Tab-separated table of N, CA and C in Angstrom:
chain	number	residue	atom	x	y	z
U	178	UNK	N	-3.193	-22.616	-37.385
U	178	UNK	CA	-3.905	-21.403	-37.691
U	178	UNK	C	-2.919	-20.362	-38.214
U	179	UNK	N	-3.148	-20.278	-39.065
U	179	UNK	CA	-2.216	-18.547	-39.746
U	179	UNK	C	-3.205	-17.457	-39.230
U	180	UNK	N	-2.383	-16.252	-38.904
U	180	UNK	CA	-2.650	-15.110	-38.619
U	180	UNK	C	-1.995	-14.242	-39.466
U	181	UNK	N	-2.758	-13.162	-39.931
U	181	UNK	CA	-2.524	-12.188	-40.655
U	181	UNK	C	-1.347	-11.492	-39.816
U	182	UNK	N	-0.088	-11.175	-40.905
U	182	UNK	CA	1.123	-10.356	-40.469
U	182	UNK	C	0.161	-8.791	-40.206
U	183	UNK	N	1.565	-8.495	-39.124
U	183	UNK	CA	0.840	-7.376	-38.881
U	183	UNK	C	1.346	-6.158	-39.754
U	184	UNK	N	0.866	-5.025	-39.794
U	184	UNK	CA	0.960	-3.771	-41.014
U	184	UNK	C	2.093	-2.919	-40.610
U	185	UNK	N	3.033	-2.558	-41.011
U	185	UNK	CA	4.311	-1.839	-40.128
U	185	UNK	C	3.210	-0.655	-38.904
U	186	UNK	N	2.889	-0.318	-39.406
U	186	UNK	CA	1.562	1.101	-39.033
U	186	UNK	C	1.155	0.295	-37.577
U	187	UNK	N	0.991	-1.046	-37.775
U	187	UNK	CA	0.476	-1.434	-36.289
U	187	UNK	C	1.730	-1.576	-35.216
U	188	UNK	N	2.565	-2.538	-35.342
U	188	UNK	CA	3.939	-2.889	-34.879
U	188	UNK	C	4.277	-1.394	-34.301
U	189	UNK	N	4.458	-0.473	-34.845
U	189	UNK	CA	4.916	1.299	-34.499
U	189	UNK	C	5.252	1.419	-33.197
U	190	UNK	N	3.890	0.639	-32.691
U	190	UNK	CA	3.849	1.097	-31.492
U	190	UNK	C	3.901	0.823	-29.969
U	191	UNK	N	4.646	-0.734	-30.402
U	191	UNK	CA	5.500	-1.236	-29.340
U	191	UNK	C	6.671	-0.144	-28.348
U	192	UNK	N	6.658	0.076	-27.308
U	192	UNK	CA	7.822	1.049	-26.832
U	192	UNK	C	7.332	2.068	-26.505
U	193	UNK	N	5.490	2.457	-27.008
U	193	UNK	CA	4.982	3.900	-26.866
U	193	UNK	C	3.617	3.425	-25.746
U	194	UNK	N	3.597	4.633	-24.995
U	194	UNK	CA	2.803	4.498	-23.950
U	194	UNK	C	1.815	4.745	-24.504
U	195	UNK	N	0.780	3.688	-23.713
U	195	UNK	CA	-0.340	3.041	-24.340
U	195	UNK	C	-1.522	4.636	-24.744
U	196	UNK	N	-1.293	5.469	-23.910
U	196	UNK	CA	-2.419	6.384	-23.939
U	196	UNK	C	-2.031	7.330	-25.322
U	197	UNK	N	-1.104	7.582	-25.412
U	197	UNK	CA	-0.501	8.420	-26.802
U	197	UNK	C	-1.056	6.889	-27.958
U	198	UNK	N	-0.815	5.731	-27.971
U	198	UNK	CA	-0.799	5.048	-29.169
U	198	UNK	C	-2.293	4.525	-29.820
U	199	UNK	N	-3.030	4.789	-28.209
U	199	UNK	CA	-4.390	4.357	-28.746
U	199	UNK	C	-5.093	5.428	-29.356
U	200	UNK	N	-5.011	6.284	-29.163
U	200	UNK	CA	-5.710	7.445	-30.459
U	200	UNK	C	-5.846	7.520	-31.733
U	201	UNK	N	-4.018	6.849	-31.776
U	201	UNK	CA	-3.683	6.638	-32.939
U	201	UNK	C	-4.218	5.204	-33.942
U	202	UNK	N	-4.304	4.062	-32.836
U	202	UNK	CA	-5.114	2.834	-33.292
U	202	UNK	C	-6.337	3.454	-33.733
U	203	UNK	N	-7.107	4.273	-33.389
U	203	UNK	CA	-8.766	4.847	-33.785
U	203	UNK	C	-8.736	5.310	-34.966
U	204	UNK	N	-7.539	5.972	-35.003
U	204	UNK	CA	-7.590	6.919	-36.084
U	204	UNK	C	-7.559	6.439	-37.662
U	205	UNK	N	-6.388	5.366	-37.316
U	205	UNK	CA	-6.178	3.829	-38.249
U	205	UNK	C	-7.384	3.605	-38.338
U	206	UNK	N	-8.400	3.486	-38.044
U	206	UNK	CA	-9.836	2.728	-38.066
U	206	UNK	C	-9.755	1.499	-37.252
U	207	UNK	N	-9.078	0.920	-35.882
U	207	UNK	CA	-9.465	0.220	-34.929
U	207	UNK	C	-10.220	0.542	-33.812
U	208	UNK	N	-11.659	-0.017	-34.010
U	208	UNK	CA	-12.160	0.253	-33.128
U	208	UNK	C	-12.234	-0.346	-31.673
U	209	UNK	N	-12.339	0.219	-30.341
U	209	UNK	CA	-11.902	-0.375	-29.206
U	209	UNK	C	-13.437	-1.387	-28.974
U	210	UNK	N	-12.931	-2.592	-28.375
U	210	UNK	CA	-13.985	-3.970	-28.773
U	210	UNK	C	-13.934	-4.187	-27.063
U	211	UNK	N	-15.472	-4.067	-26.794
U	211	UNK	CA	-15.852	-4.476	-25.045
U	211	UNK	C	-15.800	-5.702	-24.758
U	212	UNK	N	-14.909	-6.127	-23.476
U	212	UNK	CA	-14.873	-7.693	-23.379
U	212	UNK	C	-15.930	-7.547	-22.371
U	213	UNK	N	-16.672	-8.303	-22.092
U	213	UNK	CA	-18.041	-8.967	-21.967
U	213	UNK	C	-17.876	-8.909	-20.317
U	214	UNK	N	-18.530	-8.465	-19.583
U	214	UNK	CA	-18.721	-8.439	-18.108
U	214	UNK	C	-19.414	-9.412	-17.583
U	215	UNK	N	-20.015	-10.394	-18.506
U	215	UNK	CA	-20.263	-11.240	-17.776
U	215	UNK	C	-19.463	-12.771	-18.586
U	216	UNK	N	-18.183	-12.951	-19.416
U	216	UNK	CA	-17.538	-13.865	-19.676
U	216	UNK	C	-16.260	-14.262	-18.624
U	217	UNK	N	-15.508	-14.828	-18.871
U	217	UNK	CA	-14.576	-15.035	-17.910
U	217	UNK	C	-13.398	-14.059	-17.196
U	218	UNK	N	-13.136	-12.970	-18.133
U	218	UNK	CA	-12.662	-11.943	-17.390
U	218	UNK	C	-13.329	-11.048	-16.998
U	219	UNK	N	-14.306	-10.918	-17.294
U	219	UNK	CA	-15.248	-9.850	-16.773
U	219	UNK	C	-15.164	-9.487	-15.390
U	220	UNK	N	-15.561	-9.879	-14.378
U	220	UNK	CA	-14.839	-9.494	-13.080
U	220	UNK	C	-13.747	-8.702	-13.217
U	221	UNK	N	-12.976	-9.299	-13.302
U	221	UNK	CA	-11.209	-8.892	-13.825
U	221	UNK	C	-10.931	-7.270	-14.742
U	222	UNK	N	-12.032	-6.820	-15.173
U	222	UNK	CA	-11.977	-5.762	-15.731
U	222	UNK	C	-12.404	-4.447	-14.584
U	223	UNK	N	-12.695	-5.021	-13.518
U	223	UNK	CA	-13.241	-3.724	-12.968
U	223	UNK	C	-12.042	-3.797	-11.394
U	224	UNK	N	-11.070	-4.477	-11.846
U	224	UNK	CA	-9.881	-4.940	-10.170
U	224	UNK	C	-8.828	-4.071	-10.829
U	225	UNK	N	-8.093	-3.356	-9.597
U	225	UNK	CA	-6.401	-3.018	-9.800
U	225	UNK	C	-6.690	-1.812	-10.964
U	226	UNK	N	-5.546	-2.276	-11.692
U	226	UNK	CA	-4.724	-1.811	-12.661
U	226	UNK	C	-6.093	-1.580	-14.142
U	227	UNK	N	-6.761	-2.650	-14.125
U	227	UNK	CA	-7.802	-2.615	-15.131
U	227	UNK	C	-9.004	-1.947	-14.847
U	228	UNK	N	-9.356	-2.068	-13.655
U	228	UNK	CA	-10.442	-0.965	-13.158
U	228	UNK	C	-9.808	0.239	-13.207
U	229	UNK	N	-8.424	0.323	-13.486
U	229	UNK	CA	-8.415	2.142	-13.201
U	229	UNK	C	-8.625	2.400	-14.767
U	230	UNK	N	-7.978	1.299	-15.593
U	230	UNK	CA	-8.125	1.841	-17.146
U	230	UNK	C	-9.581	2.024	-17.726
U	231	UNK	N	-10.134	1.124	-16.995
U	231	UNK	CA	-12.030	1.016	-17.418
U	231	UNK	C	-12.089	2.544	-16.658
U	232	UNK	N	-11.527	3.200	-15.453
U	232	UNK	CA	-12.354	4.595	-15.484
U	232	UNK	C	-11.936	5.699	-16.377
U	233	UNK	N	-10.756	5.288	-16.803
U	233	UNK	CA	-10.468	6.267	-17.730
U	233	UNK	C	-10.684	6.707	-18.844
U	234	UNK	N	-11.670	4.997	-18.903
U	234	UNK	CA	-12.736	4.913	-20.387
U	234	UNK	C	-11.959	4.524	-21.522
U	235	UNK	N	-11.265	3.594	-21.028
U	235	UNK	CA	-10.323	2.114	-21.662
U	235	UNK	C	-11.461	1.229	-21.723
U	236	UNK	N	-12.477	1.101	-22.559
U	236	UNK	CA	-13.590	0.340	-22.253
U	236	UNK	C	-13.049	-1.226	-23.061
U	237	UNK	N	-11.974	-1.111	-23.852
U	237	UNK	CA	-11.410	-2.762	-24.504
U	237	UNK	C	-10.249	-3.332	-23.664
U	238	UNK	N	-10.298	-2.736	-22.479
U	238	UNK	CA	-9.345	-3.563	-21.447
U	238	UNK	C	-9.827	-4.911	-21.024
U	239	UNK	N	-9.358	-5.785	-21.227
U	239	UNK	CA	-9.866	-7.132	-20.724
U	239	UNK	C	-9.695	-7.656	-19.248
U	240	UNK	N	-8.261	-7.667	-19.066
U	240	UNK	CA	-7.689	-7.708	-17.965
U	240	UNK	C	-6.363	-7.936	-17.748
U	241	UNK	N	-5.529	-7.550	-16.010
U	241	UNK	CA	-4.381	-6.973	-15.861
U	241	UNK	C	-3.723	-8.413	-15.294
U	242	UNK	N	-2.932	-8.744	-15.122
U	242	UNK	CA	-1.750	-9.327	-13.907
U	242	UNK	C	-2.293	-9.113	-12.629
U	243	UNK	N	-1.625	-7.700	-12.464
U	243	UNK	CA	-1.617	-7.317	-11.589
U	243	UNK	C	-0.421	-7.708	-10.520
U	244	UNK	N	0.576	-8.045	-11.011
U	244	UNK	CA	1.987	-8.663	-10.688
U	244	UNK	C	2.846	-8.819	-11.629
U	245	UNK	N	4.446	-8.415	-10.939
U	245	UNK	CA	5.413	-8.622	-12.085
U	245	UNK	C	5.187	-6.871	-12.841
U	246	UNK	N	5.266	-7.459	-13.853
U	246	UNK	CA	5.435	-6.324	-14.630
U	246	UNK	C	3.899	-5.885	-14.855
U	247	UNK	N	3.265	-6.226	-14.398
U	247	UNK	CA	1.739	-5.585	-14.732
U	247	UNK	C	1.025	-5.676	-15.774
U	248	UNK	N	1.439	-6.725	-16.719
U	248	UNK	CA	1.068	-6.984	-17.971
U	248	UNK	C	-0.550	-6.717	-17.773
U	249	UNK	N	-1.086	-6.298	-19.158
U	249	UNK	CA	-2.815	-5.720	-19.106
U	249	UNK	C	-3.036	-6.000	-20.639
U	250	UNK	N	-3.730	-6.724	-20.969
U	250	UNK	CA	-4.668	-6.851	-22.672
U	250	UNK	C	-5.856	-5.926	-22.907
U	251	UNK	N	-5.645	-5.207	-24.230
U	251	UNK	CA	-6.641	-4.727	-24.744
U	251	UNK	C	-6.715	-5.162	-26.253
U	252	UNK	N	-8.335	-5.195	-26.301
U	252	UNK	CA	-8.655	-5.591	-27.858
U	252	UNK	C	-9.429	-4.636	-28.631
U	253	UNK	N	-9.413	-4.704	-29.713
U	253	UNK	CA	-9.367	-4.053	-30.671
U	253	UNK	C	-9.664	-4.626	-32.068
U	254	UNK	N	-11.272	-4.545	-33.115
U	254	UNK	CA	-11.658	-4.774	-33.738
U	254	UNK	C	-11.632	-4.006	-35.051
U	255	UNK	N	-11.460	-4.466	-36.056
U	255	UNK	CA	-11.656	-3.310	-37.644
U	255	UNK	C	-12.675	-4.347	-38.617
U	256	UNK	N	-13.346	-3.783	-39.526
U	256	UNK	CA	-13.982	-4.241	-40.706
U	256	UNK	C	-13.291	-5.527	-41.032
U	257	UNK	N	-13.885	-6.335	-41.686
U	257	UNK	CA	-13.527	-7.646	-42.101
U	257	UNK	C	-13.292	-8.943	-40.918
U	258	UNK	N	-13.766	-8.954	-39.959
U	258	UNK	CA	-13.353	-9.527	-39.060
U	258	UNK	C	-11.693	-9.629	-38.260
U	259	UNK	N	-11.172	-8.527	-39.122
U	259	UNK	CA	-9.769	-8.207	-38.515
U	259	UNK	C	-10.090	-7.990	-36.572
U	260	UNK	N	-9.085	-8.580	-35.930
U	260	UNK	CA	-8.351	-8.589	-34.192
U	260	UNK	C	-6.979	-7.771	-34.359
U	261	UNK	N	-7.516	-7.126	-32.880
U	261	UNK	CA	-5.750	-6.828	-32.825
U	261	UNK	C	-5.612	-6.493	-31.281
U	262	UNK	N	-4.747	-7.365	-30.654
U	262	UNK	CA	-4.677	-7.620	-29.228
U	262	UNK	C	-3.130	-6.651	-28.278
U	263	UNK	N	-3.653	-6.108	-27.817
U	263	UNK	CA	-2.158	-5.079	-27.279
U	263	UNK	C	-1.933	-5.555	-25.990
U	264	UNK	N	-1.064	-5.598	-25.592
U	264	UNK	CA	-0.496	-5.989	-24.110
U	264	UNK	C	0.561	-5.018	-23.784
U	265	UNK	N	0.181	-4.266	-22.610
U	265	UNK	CA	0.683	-3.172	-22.236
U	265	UNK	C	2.194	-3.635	-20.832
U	266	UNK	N	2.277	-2.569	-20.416
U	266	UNK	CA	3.594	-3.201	-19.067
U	266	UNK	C	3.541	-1.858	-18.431
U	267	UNK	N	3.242	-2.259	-16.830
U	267	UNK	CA	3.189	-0.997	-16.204
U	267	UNK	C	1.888	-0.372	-15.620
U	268	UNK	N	1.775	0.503	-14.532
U	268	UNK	CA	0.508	1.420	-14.256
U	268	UNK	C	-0.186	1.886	-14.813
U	269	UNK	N	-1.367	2.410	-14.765
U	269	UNK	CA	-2.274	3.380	-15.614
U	269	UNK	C	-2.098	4.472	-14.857
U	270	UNK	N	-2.242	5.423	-15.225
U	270	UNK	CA	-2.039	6.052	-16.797
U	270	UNK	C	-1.226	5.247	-17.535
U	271	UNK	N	0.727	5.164	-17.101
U	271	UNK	CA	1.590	5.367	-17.809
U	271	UNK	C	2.423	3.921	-18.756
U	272	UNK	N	1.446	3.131	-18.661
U	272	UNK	CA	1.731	1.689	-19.436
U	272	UNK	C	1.779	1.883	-19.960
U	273	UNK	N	3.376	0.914	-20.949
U	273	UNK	CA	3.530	0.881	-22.136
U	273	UNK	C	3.278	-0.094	-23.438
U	274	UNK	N	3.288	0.267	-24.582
U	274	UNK	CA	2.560	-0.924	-25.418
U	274	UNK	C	4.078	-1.950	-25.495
U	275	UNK	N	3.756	-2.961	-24.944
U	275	UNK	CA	4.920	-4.057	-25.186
U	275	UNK	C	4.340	-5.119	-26.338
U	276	UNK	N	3.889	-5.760	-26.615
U	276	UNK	CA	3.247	-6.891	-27.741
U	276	UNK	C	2.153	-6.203	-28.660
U	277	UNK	N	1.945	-6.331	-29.387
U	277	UNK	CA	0.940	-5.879	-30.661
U	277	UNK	C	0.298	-7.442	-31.777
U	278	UNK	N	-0.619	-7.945	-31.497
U	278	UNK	CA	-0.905	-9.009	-32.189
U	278	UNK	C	-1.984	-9.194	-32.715
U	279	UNK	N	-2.249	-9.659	-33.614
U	279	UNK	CA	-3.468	-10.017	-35.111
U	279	UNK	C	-4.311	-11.496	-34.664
U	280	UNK	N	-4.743	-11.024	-32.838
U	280	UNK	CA	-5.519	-12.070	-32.096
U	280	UNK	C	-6.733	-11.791	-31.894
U	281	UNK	N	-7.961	-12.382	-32.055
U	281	UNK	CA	-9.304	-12.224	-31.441
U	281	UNK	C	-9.364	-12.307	-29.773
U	282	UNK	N	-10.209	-11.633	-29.342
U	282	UNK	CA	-10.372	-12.262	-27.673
U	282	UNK	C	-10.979	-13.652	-27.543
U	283	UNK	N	-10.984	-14.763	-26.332
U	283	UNK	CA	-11.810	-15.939	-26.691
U	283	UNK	C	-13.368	-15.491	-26.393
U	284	UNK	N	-13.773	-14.209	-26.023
U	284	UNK	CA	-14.962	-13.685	-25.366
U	284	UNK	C	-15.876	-13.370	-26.284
């Protein structure tokens, strides 16, 4: 499978905490994409680290670790069937964007 490289504009924002960078994903025209409450992470979106981001109205949080470094996925949809999958590191609020990728959810 090839995946579309990603746009320098996306990459940016590896290193930046997730709450400053996602505004900026919107603004780009990515829109935040709901993983499904009743697919396989669904549960998983409302525990820990991901239930606090779902109250903060992180509604494309999929789900966290919750160990280790706290790794957490969010997805993110644009026109054309474009994905774009972020994986954060750290607590909510103050997680940071560590991975940035041109992935669909399997949901």
């Amino acid at each position: 499978m090839v995946r579309p490289s990603l746009d320098r504009s996306e990459s940016q924002f590896v290193g930046k905490l997730y709450r400053e960078a996602r505004p900026q994903l919107i603004q780009q025209g990515w829109v935040p994409k709901v993983t499904s409450l009743e697919g396989p992470d669904g549960p998983e979106r409302k525990w820990l680290t991901a239930g606090e981001f779902l109250e903060l109205g992180y509604v494309e949080i999929q789900q966290c670790a919750g160990t280790g470094l706290n790794p957490c996925i969010f997805n993110f949809g644009r026109e054309g069937g474009r994905c774009l999958r972020i994986t954060t590191q750290g607590e909510a609020p103050d997680a940071t964007v560590s991975r940035v990728e041109n992935l669909c959810s399997t949901e």
